[in-house]
Amino acid sequence: MTSGQRLKGGGVGRVYLDNNATTALDPRVVHAMQDFFLDAYGNPASRDHAFGWDAAEAVECARGEVAALVNATPHEITFTGSATESINCALKGLAPALSAEGRIVTCVTEHAAVLETSRQISRFRGVPLVMWPVDRTGHIDVAAAAEAVRSVPPGVIAIMAANNEIGTIHSLGAFARIAQESAAVFFSDLTQVVGRIPVDVRADGIDLAAFSAHKLHGPKGVGALYIRAGRGITLEPLIVGGSEERGLRAGTPNVPGIVGFGEACRIARMEMKDEAVRIGRLRDRLESALLADLPDIWVNGDPVNRLPNTTNIGFAGIDGRALIRDMHEIAVSTRSACSSSDERPSHVLKAVGLSDDDARACVRISFGRFNDENEVDYAIDKVRCSVRRLRRNTR
Ligand code: PLP
């Protein structure tokens, strides 16, 4: 099933190439969730009857699937409402300890969820905030970073696994080592990698991590917070009330959503390896066709170490938003969905050294499970025609 079929009921019409913003639910995920809306609607915290026991069992089964996908143990996973909530839980939960001990160190190209949470902690708690720069490909200079923490030890280092706009993949192990050597907590935003490329929180030395179901063909409104066991990390809960999620996230959990998250993780664990290759081919097919046919275009980010499903292409002399409007059947974006109403050029593209005009000339195209070659060829044609038309009109 292609994204065009899902939207139009057959054939290529509208094509969804914005899978870094969110993904379509996999029908197998919908199937797994259905019972938990209509029949097994118990509250997992209800210990007195079978409805509660069934819901609790389903939640624990899903927790096992989510943990397995990132090589964690089930009790290291806490369910939340989104990756944004998990990021807030992790960083704000650490903040009381940080005020006394150290600063927050992060990177200029992080998602707004990390940047704004860090800024808020810094504003309200007086915790110093340090932002590491990146080079043209979106990478942090690891040697400079190691040197910087030697003189001023951090309390927490927050580095994303892969950038949501340009796809650059950071070498998390290197930052985990820097954190370890300076006795800092290492947090990573895994939102764009879980279910797309292999993730091993243990091998990468991650202490805290956040991700969500809707980026891997699971439902919206459910996220996960990973807290490494045995490191003595205690978080001050963001949401208090009952003892759900071991008191870390009070409130009746979203059982159908959690079941869907578990199923999405199970499917990703089975299919991710082959899917990454197939999706990478789709991305390369589009990129090479456009680079061959259109002059004055470029690809942002690291050409090698990047997400297989992501490309970010600049079209000189064109406004990315005008291009998106012109080829309205093709759903792509200029940046992350939550900042897409921002008129300023992308902070990620500015950070990799683009001028305002060049940053505004870029479009992010991100592929997913339901895209196929027909859709990609259709998109290539649309982009080509729109770019030529817009360039003709501005001459
Ligand atoms: N972090 C990254 C890297 C993202 O791409 C996103 C969503 O676009 C988020 C965090 C926020 O995820 P959620 O929508 O689950 O809050």
Short mmCIF file of C-alpha atoms and ligand atoms in Angstrom, two decimals:
data_model
loop_
_atom_site.label_atom_id
_atom_site.label_comp_id
_atom_site.label_asym_id
_atom_site.label_seq_id
_atom_site.Cartn_x
_atom_site.Cartn_y
_atom_site.Cartn_z
CA MET A 1 0.00 0.00 0.00
CA THR A 2 1.45 3.37 -0.98
CA SER A 3 0.89 6.74 0.66
CA GLY A 4 -0.94 7.83 -2.52
CA GLN A 5 -3.38 4.92 -2.20
CA ARG A 6 -3.96 5.66 1.46
CA LEU A 7 -4.87 9.26 0.76
CA LYS A 8 -6.74 9.02 -2.51
CA GLY A 9 -8.11 5.48 -2.56
CA GLY A 10 -6.01 4.32 -5.51
CA GLY A 11 -3.28 5.41 -7.91
CA VAL A 12 -0.70 8.09 -7.37
CA GLY A 13 -2.36 11.33 -6.41
CA ARG A 14 -1.08 12.88 -3.25
CA VAL A 15 2.27 11.51 -2.15
CA TYR A 16 3.41 11.66 1.46
CA LEU A 17 7.14 12.31 1.71
CA ASP A 18 7.22 13.92 5.14
CA ASN A 19 7.88 10.85 7.27
CA ASN A 20 10.22 12.72 9.63
CA ALA A 21 7.22 14.80 10.72
CA THR A 22 5.04 11.77 11.31
CA THR A 23 4.24 8.43 9.68
CA ALA A 24 1.06 6.66 8.61
CA LEU A 25 -0.20 4.01 11.00
CA ASP A 26 0.64 0.51 9.85
CA PRO A 27 -2.63 -1.48 9.44
CA ARG A 28 -1.08 -4.25 11.60
CA VAL A 29 -0.69 -1.68 14.37
CA VAL A 30 -4.32 -0.60 14.01
CA HIS A 31 -5.36 -4.26 14.20
CA ALA A 32 -3.38 -4.79 17.42
CA MET A 33 -4.90 -1.67 19.01
CA GLN A 34 -8.54 -2.34 18.11
CA ASP A 35 -9.41 -4.71 20.97
CA PHE A 36 -8.13 -2.21 23.49
CA PHE A 37 -10.67 0.42 22.41
CA LEU A 38 -13.75 -1.78 22.34
CA ASP A 39 -13.33 -4.88 24.51
CA ALA A 40 -10.21 -4.86 26.68
CA TYR A 41 -10.78 -1.32 27.93
CA GLY A 42 -9.69 -1.87 31.53
CA ASN A 43 -7.39 0.41 33.46
CA PRO A 44 -4.02 -1.31 33.93
CA ALA A 45 -3.85 0.10 37.45
CA SER A 46 -7.06 -1.80 38.43
CA ARG A 47 -5.76 -4.76 40.42
CA ASP A 48 -9.20 -6.13 41.37
CA HIS A 49 -10.51 -7.64 38.14
CA ALA A 50 -9.64 -9.28 34.84
CA PHE A 51 -10.22 -6.14 32.77
CA GLY A 52 -7.42 -4.45 34.69
CA TRP A 53 -5.18 -7.55 34.57
CA ASP A 54 -5.60 -7.86 30.80
CA ALA A 55 -4.75 -4.20 30.24
CA ALA A 56 -1.74 -4.43 32.56
CA GLU A 57 -0.50 -7.54 30.76
CA ALA A 58 -0.83 -5.81 27.37
CA VAL A 59 1.09 -2.77 28.62
CA GLU A 60 3.90 -4.96 29.97
CA CYS A 61 4.04 -6.93 26.73
CA ALA A 62 4.37 -3.66 24.78
CA ARG A 63 7.04 -2.44 27.21
CA GLY A 64 9.02 -5.59 26.39
CA GLU A 65 8.76 -4.91 22.63
CA VAL A 66 9.79 -1.26 22.98
CA ALA A 67 12.74 -2.23 25.19
CA ALA A 68 13.84 -5.00 22.80
CA LEU A 69 14.06 -2.60 19.85
CA VAL A 70 16.67 -0.43 21.61
CA ASN A 71 18.36 -3.21 23.64
CA ALA A 72 17.03 -1.96 26.98
CA THR A 73 15.33 -4.01 29.69
CA PRO A 74 11.57 -3.51 30.13
CA HIS A 75 11.86 -1.81 33.54
CA GLU A 76 14.12 0.83 31.96
CA ILE A 77 11.22 2.04 29.78
CA THR A 78 8.60 4.54 31.03
CA PHE A 79 5.63 5.36 28.81
CA THR A 80 4.80 9.04 28.25
CA GLY A 81 2.64 10.99 25.80
CA SER A 82 5.32 11.98 23.27
CA ALA A 83 9.04 12.34 22.72
CA THR A 84 8.67 15.98 23.73
CA GLU A 85 7.22 14.90 27.08
CA SER A 86 10.01 12.34 27.56
CA ILE A 87 12.62 15.03 26.85
CA ASN A 88 10.98 17.37 29.38
CA CYS A 89 10.77 14.53 31.94
CA ALA A 90 14.44 13.69 31.50
CA LEU A 91 15.97 17.16 31.49
CA LYS A 92 13.63 18.84 33.97
CA GLY A 93 13.72 15.73 36.13
CA LEU A 94 17.49 16.08 36.36
CA ALA A 95 17.40 19.84 36.90
CA PRO A 96 17.16 19.90 40.71
CA ALA A 97 20.42 17.95 40.87
CA LEU A 98 21.96 20.11 38.14
CA SER A 99 21.42 23.45 39.83
CA ALA A 100 23.90 22.48 42.47
CA GLU A 101 26.35 20.64 40.24
CA GLY A 102 26.67 21.70 36.68
CA ARG A 103 25.57 22.95 33.34
CA ILE A 104 23.52 21.63 30.42
CA VAL A 105 25.60 21.01 27.34
CA THR A 106 23.78 20.47 24.06
CA CYS A 107 24.14 21.22 20.37
CA VAL A 108 22.82 24.05 18.17
CA THR A 109 21.03 21.68 15.78
CA GLU A 110 18.92 19.85 18.38
CA HIS A 111 15.13 19.73 18.01
CA ALA A 112 13.13 22.53 19.65
CA ALA A 113 11.98 20.06 22.33
CA VAL A 114 15.57 19.85 23.66
CA LEU A 115 16.54 23.45 22.95
CA GLU A 116 13.47 25.04 24.53
CA THR A 117 13.50 22.68 27.53
CA SER A 118 17.18 23.47 28.11
CA ARG A 119 16.55 27.21 27.75
CA GLN A 120 13.65 27.05 30.20
CA ILE A 121 15.72 25.17 32.79
CA SER A 122 18.51 27.68 32.31
CA ARG A 123 16.12 30.65 32.71
CA PHE A 124 14.22 29.40 35.72
CA ARG A 125 16.92 27.55 37.61
CA GLY A 126 19.98 29.56 36.65
CA VAL A 127 21.68 26.47 35.19
CA PRO A 128 24.31 27.59 32.64
CA LEU A 129 23.61 26.40 29.08
CA VAL A 130 26.36 25.60 26.58
CA MET A 131 25.59 24.94 22.89
CA TRP A 132 28.20 23.16 20.81
CA PRO A 133 28.45 24.32 17.16
CA VAL A 134 28.47 22.00 14.14
CA ASP A 135 30.42 21.95 10.89
CA ARG A 136 29.06 22.07 7.33
CA THR A 137 27.90 18.44 7.53
CA GLY A 138 26.12 18.88 10.86
CA HIS A 139 28.80 17.18 13.00
CA ILE A 140 30.20 18.37 16.32
CA ASP A 141 33.99 18.50 16.64
CA VAL A 142 34.44 15.65 19.15
CA ALA A 143 38.02 16.60 20.11
CA ALA A 144 37.00 20.22 20.78
CA ALA A 145 33.99 18.99 22.77
CA ALA A 146 36.20 16.72 24.92
CA GLU A 147 38.57 19.61 25.54
CA ALA A 148 35.72 21.99 26.43
CA VAL A 149 34.29 19.72 29.15
CA ARG A 150 37.75 19.29 30.68
CA SER A 151 37.84 22.95 31.67
CA VAL A 152 34.12 23.27 32.60
CA PRO A 153 32.50 19.94 33.59
CA PRO A 154 28.85 19.56 32.50
CA GLY A 155 26.03 18.06 34.55
CA VAL A 156 24.25 16.65 31.49
CA ILE A 157 25.23 16.30 27.84
CA ALA A 158 22.25 16.12 25.45
CA ILE A 159 23.05 15.07 21.88
CA MET A 160 20.49 13.73 19.40
CA ALA A 161 21.17 10.47 17.56
CA ALA A 162 20.20 11.86 14.15
CA ASN A 163 19.08 15.27 13.03
CA ASN A 164 15.44 15.52 11.96
CA GLU A 165 16.07 18.07 9.17
CA ILE A 166 19.28 16.94 7.48
CA GLY A 167 19.57 13.37 8.80
CA THR A 168 23.18 13.64 10.03
CA ILE A 169 23.91 10.75 12.42
CA HIS A 170 26.06 11.61 15.45
CA SER A 171 28.52 9.09 16.89
CA LEU A 172 26.82 8.72 20.24
CA GLY A 173 29.55 6.49 21.69
CA ALA A 174 32.05 9.37 21.48
CA PHE A 175 29.75 11.72 23.40
CA ALA A 176 28.92 9.02 25.95
CA ARG A 177 32.66 8.66 26.64
CA ILE A 178 33.02 12.43 27.08
CA ALA A 179 30.07 12.34 29.50
CA GLN A 180 31.53 9.41 31.43
CA GLU A 181 34.96 11.04 31.75
CA SER A 182 33.37 14.20 33.14
CA ALA A 183 30.86 12.31 35.38
CA ALA A 184 27.95 13.83 33.44
CA VAL A 185 24.64 12.20 32.55
CA PHE A 186 24.36 11.41 28.82
CA PHE A 187 20.92 12.07 27.31
CA SER A 188 20.06 11.35 23.69
CA ASP A 189 16.98 12.25 21.64
CA LEU A 190 16.45 9.05 19.63
CA THR A 191 13.21 10.17 18.01
CA GLN A 192 14.38 9.97 14.40
CA VAL A 193 16.38 6.76 14.66
CA VAL A 194 14.24 4.25 16.56
CA GLY A 195 12.68 1.87 14.04
CA ARG A 196 14.79 3.27 11.18
CA ILE A 197 18.32 2.18 12.01
CA PRO A 198 19.62 -0.16 14.73
CA VAL A 199 19.75 1.45 18.19
CA ASP A 200 21.59 -0.05 21.15
CA VAL A 201 21.31 2.16 24.23
CA ARG A 202 23.69 -0.09 26.16
CA ALA A 203 26.46 -0.23 23.53
CA ASP A 204 26.15 3.53 22.98
CA GLY A 205 26.47 4.28 26.70
CA ILE A 206 23.22 6.26 26.85
CA ASP A 207 21.88 7.11 30.32
CA LEU A 208 18.58 8.73 29.34
CA ALA A 209 16.76 8.72 26.01
CA ALA A 210 13.49 9.81 24.44
CA PHE A 211 11.50 8.63 21.42
CA SER A 212 7.91 8.25 20.23
CA ALA A 213 5.64 5.83 18.39
CA HIS A 214 4.38 8.07 15.61
CA LYS A 215 7.75 8.20 13.82
CA LEU A 216 7.75 4.42 13.27
CA HIS A 217 4.24 3.86 11.93
CA GLY A 218 2.76 3.69 15.43
CA PRO A 219 0.08 5.95 16.92
CA LYS A 220 0.41 9.57 17.97
CA GLY A 221 0.17 10.45 21.66
CA VAL A 222 2.58 7.87 23.07
CA GLY A 223 6.27 8.16 23.80
CA ALA A 224 9.00 6.40 25.75
CA LEU A 225 11.60 7.55 28.23
CA TYR A 226 14.60 5.26 28.72
CA ILE A 227 16.37 5.48 32.09
CA ARG A 228 19.46 3.32 32.39
CA ALA A 229 19.33 1.04 35.43
CA GLY A 230 22.27 0.82 37.80
CA ARG A 231 23.54 4.37 37.21
CA GLY A 232 21.77 5.83 40.23
CA ILE A 233 19.82 8.32 38.09
CA THR A 234 16.81 9.73 39.91
CA LEU A 235 14.41 12.05 38.15
CA GLU A 236 12.04 14.45 39.85
CA PRO A 237 8.67 13.51 38.22
CA LEU A 238 7.16 16.12 35.92
CA ILE A 239 3.60 14.85 36.39
CA VAL A 240 2.59 13.72 39.87
CA GLY A 241 -0.54 12.00 41.19
CA GLY A 242 -0.99 8.22 41.31
CA SER A 243 1.73 5.61 41.17
CA GLU A 244 1.40 4.78 37.45
CA GLU A 245 4.69 4.18 35.64
CA ARG A 246 6.38 3.73 39.03
CA GLY A 247 5.35 7.23 40.04
CA LEU A 248 7.39 8.81 37.24
CA ARG A 249 4.42 9.67 35.05
CA ALA A 250 1.15 9.71 36.96
CA GLY A 251 -2.17 9.34 35.12
CA THR A 252 -3.98 6.43 33.49
CA PRO A 253 -1.80 5.32 30.59
CA ASN A 254 -2.96 5.34 26.98
CA VAL A 255 -3.39 1.55 26.72
CA PRO A 256 -4.38 1.31 23.00
CA GLY A 257 -1.55 3.71 22.13
CA ILE A 258 0.97 1.72 24.15
CA VAL A 259 -0.20 -1.55 22.55
CA GLY A 260 0.22 0.11 19.13
CA PHE A 261 3.69 1.35 20.11
CA GLY A 262 4.67 -2.20 21.08
CA GLU A 263 3.38 -3.63 17.80
CA ALA A 264 5.13 -0.88 15.79
CA CYS A 265 8.40 -1.76 17.57
CA ARG A 266 7.89 -5.49 16.98
CA ILE A 267 7.33 -4.91 13.25
CA ALA A 268 10.32 -2.54 13.03
CA ARG A 269 12.57 -5.10 14.75
CA MET A 270 11.56 -7.73 12.16
CA GLU A 271 11.61 -5.53 9.04
CA MET A 272 13.90 -2.56 9.71
CA LYS A 273 17.07 -4.04 8.20
CA ASP A 274 15.53 -4.71 4.77
CA GLU A 275 13.35 -1.61 4.91
CA ALA A 276 16.32 0.69 5.53
CA VAL A 277 17.93 -0.63 2.33
CA ARG A 278 14.72 -0.33 0.27
CA ILE A 279 13.95 3.16 1.58
CA GLY A 280 17.57 4.27 1.11
CA ARG A 281 17.27 3.25 -2.56
CA LEU A 282 14.13 5.35 -2.96
CA ARG A 283 15.88 8.35 -1.42
CA ASP A 284 18.95 7.87 -3.64
CA ARG A 285 16.77 7.45 -6.73
CA LEU A 286 15.13 10.82 -6.11
CA GLU A 287 18.36 12.57 -5.19
CA SER A 288 20.34 11.34 -8.17
CA ALA A 289 17.54 12.11 -10.65
CA LEU A 290 17.20 15.67 -9.36
CA LEU A 291 20.96 16.26 -9.20
CA ALA A 292 21.30 15.00 -12.79
CA ASP A 293 18.44 17.07 -14.18
CA LEU A 294 18.45 20.36 -12.32
CA PRO A 295 21.38 22.81 -12.22
CA ASP A 296 22.27 24.75 -9.05
CA ILE A 297 20.95 22.36 -6.47
CA TRP A 298 22.77 20.81 -3.50
CA VAL A 299 22.21 18.27 -0.72
CA ASN A 300 22.65 19.39 2.91
CA GLY A 301 24.21 17.36 5.70
CA ASP A 302 26.62 14.44 5.78
CA PRO A 303 26.41 12.50 2.49
CA VAL A 304 27.45 9.24 4.18
CA ASN A 305 26.51 9.17 7.87
CA ARG A 306 22.88 10.09 7.57
CA LEU A 307 19.44 8.55 7.97
CA PRO A 308 18.59 6.35 4.97
CA ASN A 309 15.15 7.92 4.61
CA THR A 310 16.13 11.60 4.65
CA THR A 311 17.36 14.13 2.14
CA ASN A 312 17.47 17.91 2.44
CA ILE A 313 17.90 19.62 -0.91
CA GLY A 314 18.61 23.26 -1.70
CA PHE A 315 17.32 24.78 -4.97
CA ALA A 316 19.27 28.00 -5.64
CA GLY A 317 17.10 31.06 -6.26
CA ILE A 318 13.87 29.35 -5.12
CA ASP A 319 11.85 29.80 -1.97
CA GLY A 320 11.27 26.36 -0.42
CA ARG A 321 7.75 27.27 0.70
CA ALA A 322 6.84 28.50 -2.79
CA LEU A 323 8.12 25.19 -4.19
CA ILE A 324 6.04 23.20 -1.71
CA ARG A 325 2.93 25.22 -2.57
CA ASP A 326 3.53 24.81 -6.30
CA MET A 327 3.70 21.00 -6.17
CA HIS A 328 0.88 20.68 -3.68
CA GLU A 329 0.23 16.95 -4.24
CA ILE A 330 3.68 16.17 -2.83
CA ALA A 331 3.81 16.46 0.96
CA VAL A 332 7.32 17.58 1.93
CA SER A 333 8.46 20.26 4.35
CA THR A 334 10.99 23.00 4.92
CA ARG A 335 11.81 21.88 8.48
CA SER A 336 10.34 20.10 11.53
CA ALA A 337 6.54 20.19 11.65
CA CYS A 338 6.43 21.96 15.02
CA SER A 339 8.49 24.92 13.72
CA SER A 340 6.88 25.03 10.27
CA SER A 341 4.91 28.21 11.07
CA ASP A 342 8.16 30.00 11.95
CA GLU A 343 9.07 32.55 9.27
CA ARG A 344 12.76 32.55 10.16
CA PRO A 345 15.12 30.29 8.21
CA SER A 346 15.77 26.87 9.78
CA HIS A 347 18.15 27.02 12.77
CA VAL A 348 19.69 23.74 11.57
CA LEU A 349 20.51 25.04 8.10
CA LYS A 350 21.84 28.29 9.55
CA ALA A 351 24.01 26.26 11.95
CA VAL A 352 25.60 24.31 9.06
CA GLY A 353 26.61 27.62 7.51
CA LEU A 354 23.92 28.47 4.97
CA SER A 355 22.96 32.10 4.30
CA ASP A 356 19.35 33.11 5.03
CA ASP A 357 18.50 32.94 1.31
CA ASP A 358 20.10 29.52 0.83
CA ALA A 359 18.45 28.16 3.99
CA ARG A 360 15.06 29.34 2.68
CA ALA A 361 15.75 27.55 -0.63
CA CYS A 362 15.81 24.10 1.02
CA VAL A 363 13.23 21.35 1.29
CA ARG A 364 13.32 18.24 3.49
CA ILE A 365 12.08 15.05 1.82
CA SER A 366 11.67 12.02 4.08
CA PHE A 367 10.57 8.54 3.03
CA GLY A 368 8.75 5.78 4.88
CA ARG A 369 7.35 2.25 4.74
CA PHE A 370 4.45 3.06 2.43
CA ASN A 371 6.39 4.83 -0.30
CA ASP A 372 7.27 3.05 -3.51
CA GLU A 373 9.14 3.69 -6.77
CA ASN A 374 6.04 4.94 -8.61
CA GLU A 375 5.54 7.62 -6.02
CA VAL A 376 9.19 8.60 -6.13
CA ASP A 377 9.13 8.92 -9.93
CA TYR A 378 5.97 11.00 -9.68
CA ALA A 379 7.62 13.23 -7.06
CA ILE A 380 10.77 13.61 -9.19
CA ASP A 381 8.63 14.79 -12.08
CA LYS A 382 6.70 17.24 -9.90
CA VAL A 383 9.82 18.73 -8.31
CA ARG A 384 11.51 19.08 -11.71
CA CYS A 385 8.50 20.84 -13.28
CA SER A 386 7.92 23.14 -10.31
CA VAL A 387 11.58 24.16 -9.97
CA ARG A 388 11.81 24.94 -13.71
CA ARG A 389 8.52 26.89 -13.63
CA LEU A 390 9.47 28.91 -10.54
CA ARG A 391 12.91 29.69 -11.95
CA ARG A 392 11.38 30.80 -15.27
CA ASN A 393 8.94 33.08 -13.44
CA THR A 394 11.62 34.76 -11.36
CA ARG A 395 13.90 35.50 -14.32
N1 PLP B 1 12.90 15.14 18.62
C1 PLP B 1 13.05 15.03 17.31
C2 PLP B 1 14.41 14.85 16.74
C3 PLP B 1 11.93 15.10 16.46
O1 PLP B 1 12.09 15.00 15.14
C4 PLP B 1 10.65 15.27 17.04
C5 PLP B 1 9.44 15.39 16.19
O2 PLP B 1 9.50 15.89 15.10
C6 PLP B 1 10.55 15.36 18.43
C7 PLP B 1 11.69 15.29 19.18
C8 PLP B 1 9.22 15.52 19.10
O3 PLP B 1 8.49 14.33 18.99
P1 PLP B 1 6.98 14.22 19.49
O4 PLP B 1 6.15 14.71 18.35
O5 PLP B 1 6.75 12.78 19.77
O6 PLP B 1 6.85 15.07 20.69
#
